[in-house]
XYZ file of C-alpha atoms in Angstrom:
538
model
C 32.677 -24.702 -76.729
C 30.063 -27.021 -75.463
C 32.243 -28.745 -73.202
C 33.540 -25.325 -72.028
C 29.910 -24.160 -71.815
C 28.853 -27.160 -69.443
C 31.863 -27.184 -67.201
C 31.232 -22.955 -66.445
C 27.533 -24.338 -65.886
C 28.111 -27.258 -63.168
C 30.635 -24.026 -61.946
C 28.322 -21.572 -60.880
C 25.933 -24.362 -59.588
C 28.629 -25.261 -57.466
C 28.930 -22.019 -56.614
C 25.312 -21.654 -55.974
C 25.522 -24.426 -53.667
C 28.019 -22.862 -51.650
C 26.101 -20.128 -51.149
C 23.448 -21.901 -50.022
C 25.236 -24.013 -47.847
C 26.750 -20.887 -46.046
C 23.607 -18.731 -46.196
C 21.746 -22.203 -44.044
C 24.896 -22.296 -41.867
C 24.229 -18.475 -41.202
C 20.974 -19.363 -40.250
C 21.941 -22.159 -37.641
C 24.398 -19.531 -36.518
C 21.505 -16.777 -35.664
C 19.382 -19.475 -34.581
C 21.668 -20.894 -31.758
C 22.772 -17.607 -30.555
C 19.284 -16.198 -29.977
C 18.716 -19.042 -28.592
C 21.974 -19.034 -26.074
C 20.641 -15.413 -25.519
C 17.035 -16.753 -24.565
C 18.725 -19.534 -22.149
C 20.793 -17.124 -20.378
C 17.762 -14.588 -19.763
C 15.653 -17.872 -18.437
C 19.371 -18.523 -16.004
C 18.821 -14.370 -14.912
C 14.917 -14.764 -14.486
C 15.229 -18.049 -12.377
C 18.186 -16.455 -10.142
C 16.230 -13.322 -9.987
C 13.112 -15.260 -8.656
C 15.032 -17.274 -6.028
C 16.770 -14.265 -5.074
C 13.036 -12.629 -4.205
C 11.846 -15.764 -2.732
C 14.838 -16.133 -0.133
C 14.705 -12.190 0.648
C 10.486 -12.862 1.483
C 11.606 -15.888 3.724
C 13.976 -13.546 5.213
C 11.651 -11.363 6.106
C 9.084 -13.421 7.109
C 11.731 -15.188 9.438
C 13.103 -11.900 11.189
C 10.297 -10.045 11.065
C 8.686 -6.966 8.827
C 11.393 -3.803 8.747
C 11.086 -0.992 6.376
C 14.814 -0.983 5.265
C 14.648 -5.034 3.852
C 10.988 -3.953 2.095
C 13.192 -1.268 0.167
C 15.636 -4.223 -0.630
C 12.779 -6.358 -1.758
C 11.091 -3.487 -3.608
C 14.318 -3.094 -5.722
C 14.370 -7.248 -5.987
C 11.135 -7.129 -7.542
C 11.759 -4.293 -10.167
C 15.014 -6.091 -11.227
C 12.240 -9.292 -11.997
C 9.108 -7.454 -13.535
C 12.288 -6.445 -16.078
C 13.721 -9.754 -17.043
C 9.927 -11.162 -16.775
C 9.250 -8.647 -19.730
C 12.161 -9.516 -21.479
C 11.518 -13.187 -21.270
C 8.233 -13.025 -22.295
C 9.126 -10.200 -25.403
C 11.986 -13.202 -26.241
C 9.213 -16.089 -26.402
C 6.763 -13.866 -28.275
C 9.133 -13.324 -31.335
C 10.032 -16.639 -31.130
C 6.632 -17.693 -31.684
C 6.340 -15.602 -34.182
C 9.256 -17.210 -36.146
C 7.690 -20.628 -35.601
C 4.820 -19.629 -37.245
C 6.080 -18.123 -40.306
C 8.775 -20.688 -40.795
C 8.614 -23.635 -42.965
C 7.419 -26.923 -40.797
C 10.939 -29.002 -40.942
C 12.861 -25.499 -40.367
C 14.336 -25.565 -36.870
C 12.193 -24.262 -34.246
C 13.203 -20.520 -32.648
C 11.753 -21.650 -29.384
C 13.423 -22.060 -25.994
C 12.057 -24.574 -23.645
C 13.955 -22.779 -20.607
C 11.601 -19.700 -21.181
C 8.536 -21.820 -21.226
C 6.930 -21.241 -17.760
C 3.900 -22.734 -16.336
C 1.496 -20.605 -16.127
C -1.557 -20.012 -13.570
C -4.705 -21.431 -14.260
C -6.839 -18.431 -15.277
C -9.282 -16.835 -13.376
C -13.371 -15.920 -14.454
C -13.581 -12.206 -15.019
C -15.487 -10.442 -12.030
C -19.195 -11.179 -12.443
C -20.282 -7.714 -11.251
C -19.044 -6.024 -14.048
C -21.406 -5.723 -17.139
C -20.965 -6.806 -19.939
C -21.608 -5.350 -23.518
C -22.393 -8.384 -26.373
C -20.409 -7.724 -29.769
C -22.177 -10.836 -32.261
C -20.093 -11.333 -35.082
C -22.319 -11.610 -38.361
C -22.877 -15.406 -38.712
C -22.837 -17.010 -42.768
C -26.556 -17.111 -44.269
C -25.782 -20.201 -46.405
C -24.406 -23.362 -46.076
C -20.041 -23.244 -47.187
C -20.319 -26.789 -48.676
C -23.512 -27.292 -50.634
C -25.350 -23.899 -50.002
C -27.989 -24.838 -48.328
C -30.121 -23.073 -45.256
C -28.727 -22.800 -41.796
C -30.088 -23.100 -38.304
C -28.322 -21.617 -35.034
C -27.220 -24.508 -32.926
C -25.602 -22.078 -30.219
C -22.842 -20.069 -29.544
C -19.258 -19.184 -28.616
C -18.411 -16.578 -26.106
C -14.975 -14.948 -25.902
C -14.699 -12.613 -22.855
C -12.247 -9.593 -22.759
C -11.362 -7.371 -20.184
C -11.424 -3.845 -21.102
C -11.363 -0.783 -19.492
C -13.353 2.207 -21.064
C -11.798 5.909 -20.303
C -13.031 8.222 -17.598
C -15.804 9.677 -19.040
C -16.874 13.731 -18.753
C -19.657 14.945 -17.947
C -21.127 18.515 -17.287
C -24.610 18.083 -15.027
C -27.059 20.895 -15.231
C -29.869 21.005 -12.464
C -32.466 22.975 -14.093
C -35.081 25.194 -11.758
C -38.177 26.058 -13.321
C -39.731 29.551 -12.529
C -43.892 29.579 -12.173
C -45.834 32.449 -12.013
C -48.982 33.247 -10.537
C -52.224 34.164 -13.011
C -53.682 35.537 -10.307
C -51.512 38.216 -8.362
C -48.412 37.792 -10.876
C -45.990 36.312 -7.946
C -42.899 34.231 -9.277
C -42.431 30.903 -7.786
C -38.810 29.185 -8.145
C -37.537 25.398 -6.943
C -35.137 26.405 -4.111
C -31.417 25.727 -5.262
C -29.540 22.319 -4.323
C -26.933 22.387 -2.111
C -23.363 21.519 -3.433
C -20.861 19.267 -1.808
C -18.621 22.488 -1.289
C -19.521 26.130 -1.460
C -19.674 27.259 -5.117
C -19.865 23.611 -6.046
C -18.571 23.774 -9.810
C -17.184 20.235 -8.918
C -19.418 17.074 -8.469
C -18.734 14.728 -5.613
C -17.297 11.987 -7.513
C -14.397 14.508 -9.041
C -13.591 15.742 -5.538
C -13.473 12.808 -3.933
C -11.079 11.040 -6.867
C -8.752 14.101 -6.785
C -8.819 14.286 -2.723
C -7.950 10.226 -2.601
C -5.834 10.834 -5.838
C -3.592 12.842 -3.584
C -3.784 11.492 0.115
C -4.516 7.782 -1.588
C -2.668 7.254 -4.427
C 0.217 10.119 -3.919
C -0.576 11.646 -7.283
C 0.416 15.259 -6.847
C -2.363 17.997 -7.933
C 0.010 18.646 -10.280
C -0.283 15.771 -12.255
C -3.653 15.267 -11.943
C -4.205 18.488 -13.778
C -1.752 17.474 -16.451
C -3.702 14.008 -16.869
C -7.105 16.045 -17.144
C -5.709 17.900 -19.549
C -5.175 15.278 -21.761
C -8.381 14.265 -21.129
C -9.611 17.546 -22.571
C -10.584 19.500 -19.495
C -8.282 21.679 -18.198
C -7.934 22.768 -14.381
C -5.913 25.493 -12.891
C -3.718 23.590 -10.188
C -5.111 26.641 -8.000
C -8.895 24.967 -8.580
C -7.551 21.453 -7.253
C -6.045 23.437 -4.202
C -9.470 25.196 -3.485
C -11.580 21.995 -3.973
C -8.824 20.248 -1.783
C -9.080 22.927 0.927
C -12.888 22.801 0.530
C -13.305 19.055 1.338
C -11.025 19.652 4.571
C -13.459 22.053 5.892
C -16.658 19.653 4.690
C -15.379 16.579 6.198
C -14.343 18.131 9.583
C -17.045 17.036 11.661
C -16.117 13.722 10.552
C -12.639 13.809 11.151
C -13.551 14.983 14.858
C -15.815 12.245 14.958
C -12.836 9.860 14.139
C -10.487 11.358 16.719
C -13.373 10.508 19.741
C -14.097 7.109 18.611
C -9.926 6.916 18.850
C -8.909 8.324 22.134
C -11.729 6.001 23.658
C -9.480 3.201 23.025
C -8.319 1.242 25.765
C -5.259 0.567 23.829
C -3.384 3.006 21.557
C -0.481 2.816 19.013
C 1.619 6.172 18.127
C 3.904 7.523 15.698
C 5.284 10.300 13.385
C 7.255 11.004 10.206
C 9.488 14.067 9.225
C 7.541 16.257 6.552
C 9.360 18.723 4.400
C 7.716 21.976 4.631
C 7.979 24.781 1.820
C 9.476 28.096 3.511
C 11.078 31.264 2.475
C 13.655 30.520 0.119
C 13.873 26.826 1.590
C 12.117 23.960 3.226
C 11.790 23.071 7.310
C 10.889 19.913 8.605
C 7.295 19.031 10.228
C 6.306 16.371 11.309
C 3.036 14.180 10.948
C 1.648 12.101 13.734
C -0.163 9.359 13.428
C -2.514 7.728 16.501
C -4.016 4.336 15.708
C -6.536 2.429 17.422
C -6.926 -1.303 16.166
C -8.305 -3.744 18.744
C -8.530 -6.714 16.663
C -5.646 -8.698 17.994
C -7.149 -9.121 20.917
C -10.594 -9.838 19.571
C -12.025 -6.229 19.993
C -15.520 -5.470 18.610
C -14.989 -1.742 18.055
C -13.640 -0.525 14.806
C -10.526 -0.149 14.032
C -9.412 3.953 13.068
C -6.624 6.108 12.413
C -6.253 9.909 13.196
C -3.257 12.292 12.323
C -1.728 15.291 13.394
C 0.432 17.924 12.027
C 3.070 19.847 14.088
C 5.957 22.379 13.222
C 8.643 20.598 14.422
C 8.858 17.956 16.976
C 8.798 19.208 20.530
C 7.245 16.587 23.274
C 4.399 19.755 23.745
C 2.559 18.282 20.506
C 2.160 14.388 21.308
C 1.786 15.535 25.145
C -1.462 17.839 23.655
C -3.402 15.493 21.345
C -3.003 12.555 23.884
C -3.648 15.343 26.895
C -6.989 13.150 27.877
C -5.463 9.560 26.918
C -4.946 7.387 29.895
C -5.024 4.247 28.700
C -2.121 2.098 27.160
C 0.244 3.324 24.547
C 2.501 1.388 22.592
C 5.307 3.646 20.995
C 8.982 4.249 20.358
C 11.434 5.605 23.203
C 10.450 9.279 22.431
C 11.213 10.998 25.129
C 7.676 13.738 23.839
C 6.000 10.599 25.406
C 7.482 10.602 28.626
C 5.229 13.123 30.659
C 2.281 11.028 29.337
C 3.786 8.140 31.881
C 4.298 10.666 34.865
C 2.273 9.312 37.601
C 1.152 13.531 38.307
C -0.875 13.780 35.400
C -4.568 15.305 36.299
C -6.410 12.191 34.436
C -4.159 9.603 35.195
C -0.919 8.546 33.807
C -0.788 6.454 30.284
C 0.883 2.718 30.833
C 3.865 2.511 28.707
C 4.051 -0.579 26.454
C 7.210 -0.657 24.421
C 8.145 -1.942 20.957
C 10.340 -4.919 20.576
C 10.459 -4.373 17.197
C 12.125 -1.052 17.672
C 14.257 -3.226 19.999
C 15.047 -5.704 17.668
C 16.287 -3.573 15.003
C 18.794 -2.453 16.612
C 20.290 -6.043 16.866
C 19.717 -6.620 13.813
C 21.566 -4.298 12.274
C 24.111 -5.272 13.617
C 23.606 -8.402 12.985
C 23.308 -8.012 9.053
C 26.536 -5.308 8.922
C 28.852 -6.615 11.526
C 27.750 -10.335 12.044
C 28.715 -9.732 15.418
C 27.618 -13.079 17.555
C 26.144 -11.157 20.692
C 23.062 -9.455 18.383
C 22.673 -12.525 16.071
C 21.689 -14.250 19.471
C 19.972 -11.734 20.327
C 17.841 -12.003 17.707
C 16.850 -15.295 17.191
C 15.863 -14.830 20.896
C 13.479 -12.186 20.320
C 12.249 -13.645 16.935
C 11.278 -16.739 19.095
C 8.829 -14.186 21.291
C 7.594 -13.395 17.453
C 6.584 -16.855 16.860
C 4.228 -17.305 19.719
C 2.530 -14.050 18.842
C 1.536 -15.180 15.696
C 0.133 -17.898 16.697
C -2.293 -16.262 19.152
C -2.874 -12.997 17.230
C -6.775 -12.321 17.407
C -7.123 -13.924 19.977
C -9.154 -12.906 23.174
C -6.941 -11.035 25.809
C -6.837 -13.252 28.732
C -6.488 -16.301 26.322
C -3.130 -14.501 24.465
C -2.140 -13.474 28.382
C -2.277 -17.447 29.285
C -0.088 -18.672 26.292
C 2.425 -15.862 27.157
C 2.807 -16.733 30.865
C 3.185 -20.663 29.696
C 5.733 -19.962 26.665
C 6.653 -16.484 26.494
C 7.633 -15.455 30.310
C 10.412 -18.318 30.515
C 11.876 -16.690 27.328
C 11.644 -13.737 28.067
C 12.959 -13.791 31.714
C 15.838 -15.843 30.106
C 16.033 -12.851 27.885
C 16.917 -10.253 30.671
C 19.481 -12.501 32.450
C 21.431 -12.937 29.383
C 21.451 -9.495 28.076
C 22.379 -8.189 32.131
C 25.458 -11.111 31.641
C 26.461 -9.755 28.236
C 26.413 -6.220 28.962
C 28.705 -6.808 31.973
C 31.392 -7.929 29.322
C 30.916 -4.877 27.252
C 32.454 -1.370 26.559
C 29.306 1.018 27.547
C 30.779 3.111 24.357
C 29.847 0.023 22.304
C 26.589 -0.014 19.139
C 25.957 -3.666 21.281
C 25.953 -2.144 24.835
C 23.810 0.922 23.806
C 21.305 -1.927 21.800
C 20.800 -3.551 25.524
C 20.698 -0.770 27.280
C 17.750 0.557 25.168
C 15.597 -2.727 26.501
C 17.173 -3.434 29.902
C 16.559 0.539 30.771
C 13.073 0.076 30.296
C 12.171 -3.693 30.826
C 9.057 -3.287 32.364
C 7.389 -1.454 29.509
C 8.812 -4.575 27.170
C 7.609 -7.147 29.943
C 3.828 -5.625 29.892
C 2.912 -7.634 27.310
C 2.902 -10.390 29.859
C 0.619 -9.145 32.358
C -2.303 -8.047 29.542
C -3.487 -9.544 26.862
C -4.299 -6.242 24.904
C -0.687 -5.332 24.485
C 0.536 -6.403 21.275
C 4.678 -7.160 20.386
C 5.328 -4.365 18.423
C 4.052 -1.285 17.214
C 3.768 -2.281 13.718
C 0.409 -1.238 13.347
C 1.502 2.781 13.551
C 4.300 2.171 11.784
C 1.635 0.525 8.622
C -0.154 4.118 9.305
C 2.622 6.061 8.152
C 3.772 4.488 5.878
C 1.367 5.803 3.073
C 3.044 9.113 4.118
C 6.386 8.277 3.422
C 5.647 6.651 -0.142
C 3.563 10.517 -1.258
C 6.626 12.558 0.034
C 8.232 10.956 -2.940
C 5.928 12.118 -4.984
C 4.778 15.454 -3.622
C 7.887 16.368 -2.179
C 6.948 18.873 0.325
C 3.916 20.505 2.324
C 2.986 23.857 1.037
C 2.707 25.471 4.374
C 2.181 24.992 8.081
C -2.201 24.959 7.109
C -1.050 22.551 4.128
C 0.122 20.083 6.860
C -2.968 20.226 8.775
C -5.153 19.862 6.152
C -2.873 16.556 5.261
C -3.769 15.386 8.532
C -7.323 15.513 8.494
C -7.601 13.981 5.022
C -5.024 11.549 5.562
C -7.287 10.470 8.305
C -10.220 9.735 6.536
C -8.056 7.488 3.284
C -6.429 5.580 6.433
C -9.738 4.873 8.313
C -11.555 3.323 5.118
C -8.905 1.294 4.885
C -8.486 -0.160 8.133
C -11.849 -1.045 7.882
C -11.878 -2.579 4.234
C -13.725 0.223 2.638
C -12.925 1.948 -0.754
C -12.057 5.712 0.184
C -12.997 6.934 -2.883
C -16.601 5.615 -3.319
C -17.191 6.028 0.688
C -16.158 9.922 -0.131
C -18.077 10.414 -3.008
C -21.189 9.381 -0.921
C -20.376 11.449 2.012
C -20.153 14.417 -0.053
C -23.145 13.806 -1.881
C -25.170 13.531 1.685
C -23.586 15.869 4.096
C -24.981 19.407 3.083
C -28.156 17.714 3.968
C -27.574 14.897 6.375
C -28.532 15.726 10.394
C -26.230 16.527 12.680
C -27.251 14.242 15.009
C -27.105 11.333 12.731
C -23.452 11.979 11.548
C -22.346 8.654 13.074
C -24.178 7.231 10.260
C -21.359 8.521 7.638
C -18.432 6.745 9.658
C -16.734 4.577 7.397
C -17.152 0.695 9.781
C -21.439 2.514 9.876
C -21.327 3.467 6.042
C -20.110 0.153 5.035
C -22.211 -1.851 7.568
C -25.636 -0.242 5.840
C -24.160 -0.867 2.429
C -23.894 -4.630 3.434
C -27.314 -4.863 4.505
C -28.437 -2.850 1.373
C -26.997 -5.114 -0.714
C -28.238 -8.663 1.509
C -31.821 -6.989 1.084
């Protein structure tokens, strides 16, 4: 019995063994295929980054184009994922590390260790709110008294809700102990009529919209959360009411624009709610931005909404511009050039990135040889422009006649040879035509310094436009679109000139009812933000 008793005992230890063995095998098992699964996400996150690098150095080599920022839009969503998923990976792993035993294997993977960026001071201007921990009052090892030696400060960034408030401006009433007559503190004005808003809200639900391309819609659902509720219909008045309070300055805008001596122009399609469907409008955008040729004046934005897209609408907000504009082949634009005009005709400066598209297009889909050429040619023109943008006019005009002109006359030889070999039915053909039908508008450049390459900088105005239809899907009406244009006009001046639209609206408002006509200048964005700087030097 003993004997039988002993040999069932060293049994079941063998047993237990066994099971240990296989439950520590398990283990290594889990263990090396999370960490095979960790590897392979690092393999994804490094191809993903490389693929995002060589798309920017694509870009940056052929030049800005708003289908390749759509490709690298959807590159960089496919790497914020795996970057979560890397980091989620390493932070459980970490965790495992720290609650396993210290000669247990580590969960870590060295491939999804990643240097990280030296980290910046939190922005001084912000204030900042002490939280002192209670300190001990004795002495841990022998009791004794204590005496502060200094401190350790941990900083946090946090961010503290927006915060509601209802303002009441109270009017005391007087009356007279002599003849009884009633004397009362005239009323405030309001930022709009019947001014239940406050400045501030207006101007964050105005730049919410025009800014940010948060719908009124959701807005009101995000107040609503916040514990106020607002009627969509109450964001469309106060919307409509800022329009009509900010006119003057949008007028203001469109003066200090058509004085340019150089103009860029533009438009977009915008859907347009009608009965029982939508129609498209269309909002045009007129930019003035002399800083690549070393202007002084500010640089300023102004839009326009029209029905549909007849030339009548471009030819009647530009009706007394004659000056130069840079735009696209539209052929709205053409009676601006027409030596008849009563003020003079507008000097045509075309776009050669409008030009180059078209080559490369057909470059990237059909790899045919004649457009590759093509251009690397005009990317060359490219490279000398960025090396004298900002420059003063006659200084850019000298570097173009020394480097530019041979390339470019080069340029119109070649594409005259090529198109001799090709079918006029041909994408290639039609690509040349587009620049050799027009060659002196492309060859401008050469003669002034104020032209730039491209009209990039109306195409950067619109684009704001294009990212809200997404969001707000259509215009409510024909007045809906106009009302978009003047409030568009205001977000896209304050930021061509580096100013925050919402706190530069939120002042306005504040000082318009009361501010003199005559000094209205004073509220221009590049004049608001010129006194703030010398506020804030004082």
């Amino acid at each position: 019995m003993i004997r039988a008793e002993r040999a069932a005992r060293l049994a079941a230890e063998a047993r237990a063994g066994d099971l240990e063995i296989a439950r520590a095998a398990l283990e290594v098992a889990r263990l090396e295929a999370t960490q095979a699964h960790a590897a392979r996400y690092a393999l994804e996150l490094e191809i993903e980054r490389l693929k995002l690098q060589i798309a920017k150095l694509r870009r940056q080599h052929f030049g800005t184009s708003s289908e390749r920022s759509a490709r690298l839009d959807q590159l960089m969503l496919a790497l914020e994922d795996l970057e979560e998923s890397a980091a989620h990976l390493d932070a459980e792993a970490e965790a495992k590390d720290a609650a396993a035993a210290p000669d247990a294997p580590r969960w870590t993977v060295a491939e999804l260790k990643r240097a990280k960026a030296a980290r910046r001071p939190l922005p001084g201007h912000l204030p900042r709110r002490r939280i002192v921990l209670p300190g001990p009052t004795a002495c841990a090892c022998c009791g004794g008294g204590l005496r502060k030696l200094g401190e350790a400060v941990t900083e946090t960034l946090e961010r503290i809700p927006a915060k509601w408030v209802v303002l009441q401006t109270v009017r005391e009433k007087f009356s007279c102990a002599a003849c009884e007559t009633i004397t009362e503190t005239p009323a405030p004005f309001h930022a709009i009529p019947r001014g239940r808003a406050g400045p501030h809200l207006l101007a964050e639900i105005t730049v919410g919209k025009f800014g940010l391309h948060l719908p009124l819609t959701r807005q009101s659902t995000v107040f609503a959360q916040e514990g106020v509720d607002l009627d969509v219909s109450t964001l469309c008045d106060w919307i409509g009411a800022v329009a009509v309070a900010t006119q003057p300055l949008s007028a203001l805008i469109a003066d200090h624009v058509m004085t340019a001596e150089r103009l860029h122009a533009d438009d977009t399609p915008v859907p347009v709610l009608a009965k029982g469907k939508t129609k498209t409008g269309r909002l045009w955008t007129v930019v003035r931005d002399d800083r690549p040729f070393s202007g002084a004046d500010p640089p300023a934005a102004i839009y326009y909404y029209s029905a549909d897209r007849k030339g009548e609408h471009p030819q009647g907000f530009l009706k007394s511009y004659s000056g130069i504009l840079q735009a696209d082949a539209y052929s709205g634009f053409g009676q601006l050039y027409e030596p008849g005009r009563v003020i003079g005709a507008a000097t045509e400066a075309a776009c050669w990135a409008h030009a180059r598209r078209n080559f490369f297009e057909l470059a990237e889909l059909k790899k045919g040889p004649i457009a590759v050429e093509a251009v690397k040619r005009i990317d060359a023109l490219f490279a000398i422009e960025r090396a004298i943008n900002g420059r003063p006019p006659d200084e850019r005009r000298s570097v173009r006649v020394a480097h530019s002109k041979p390339l470019v006359d080069d340029l119109e030889s070649w594409l005259r040879a090529q198109r001799g070999r090709l079918s006029p039915k041909s994408e290639t053909a039609k690509a040349i035509n587009y620049m050799l039908r027009r060659w002196s508008s492309f060859a401008l450049f050469l003669e002034d310094g104020r032209v730039c390459l491209s009209n990039n900088a109306a195409e950067r105005a619109i684009r704001g436009i294009a990212v809200g239809r997404r969001n707000w899907t259509f215009a409510g009406s024909d007045v809906g679109g106009h009302r978009a244009a003047a409030l568009y006009t205001l977000v896209e001046t304050c930021k061509l000139n580096e100013v925050d639209p919402r706190a530069w609206l939120a002042d306005v408002l504040t000082r318009l009812p009361e501010h003199p006509a005559k000094r209205l200048d004073e509220l221009l964005p590049w004049n608001w933000k010129a006194l703030r700087d010398e506020q804030a030097a004082a």
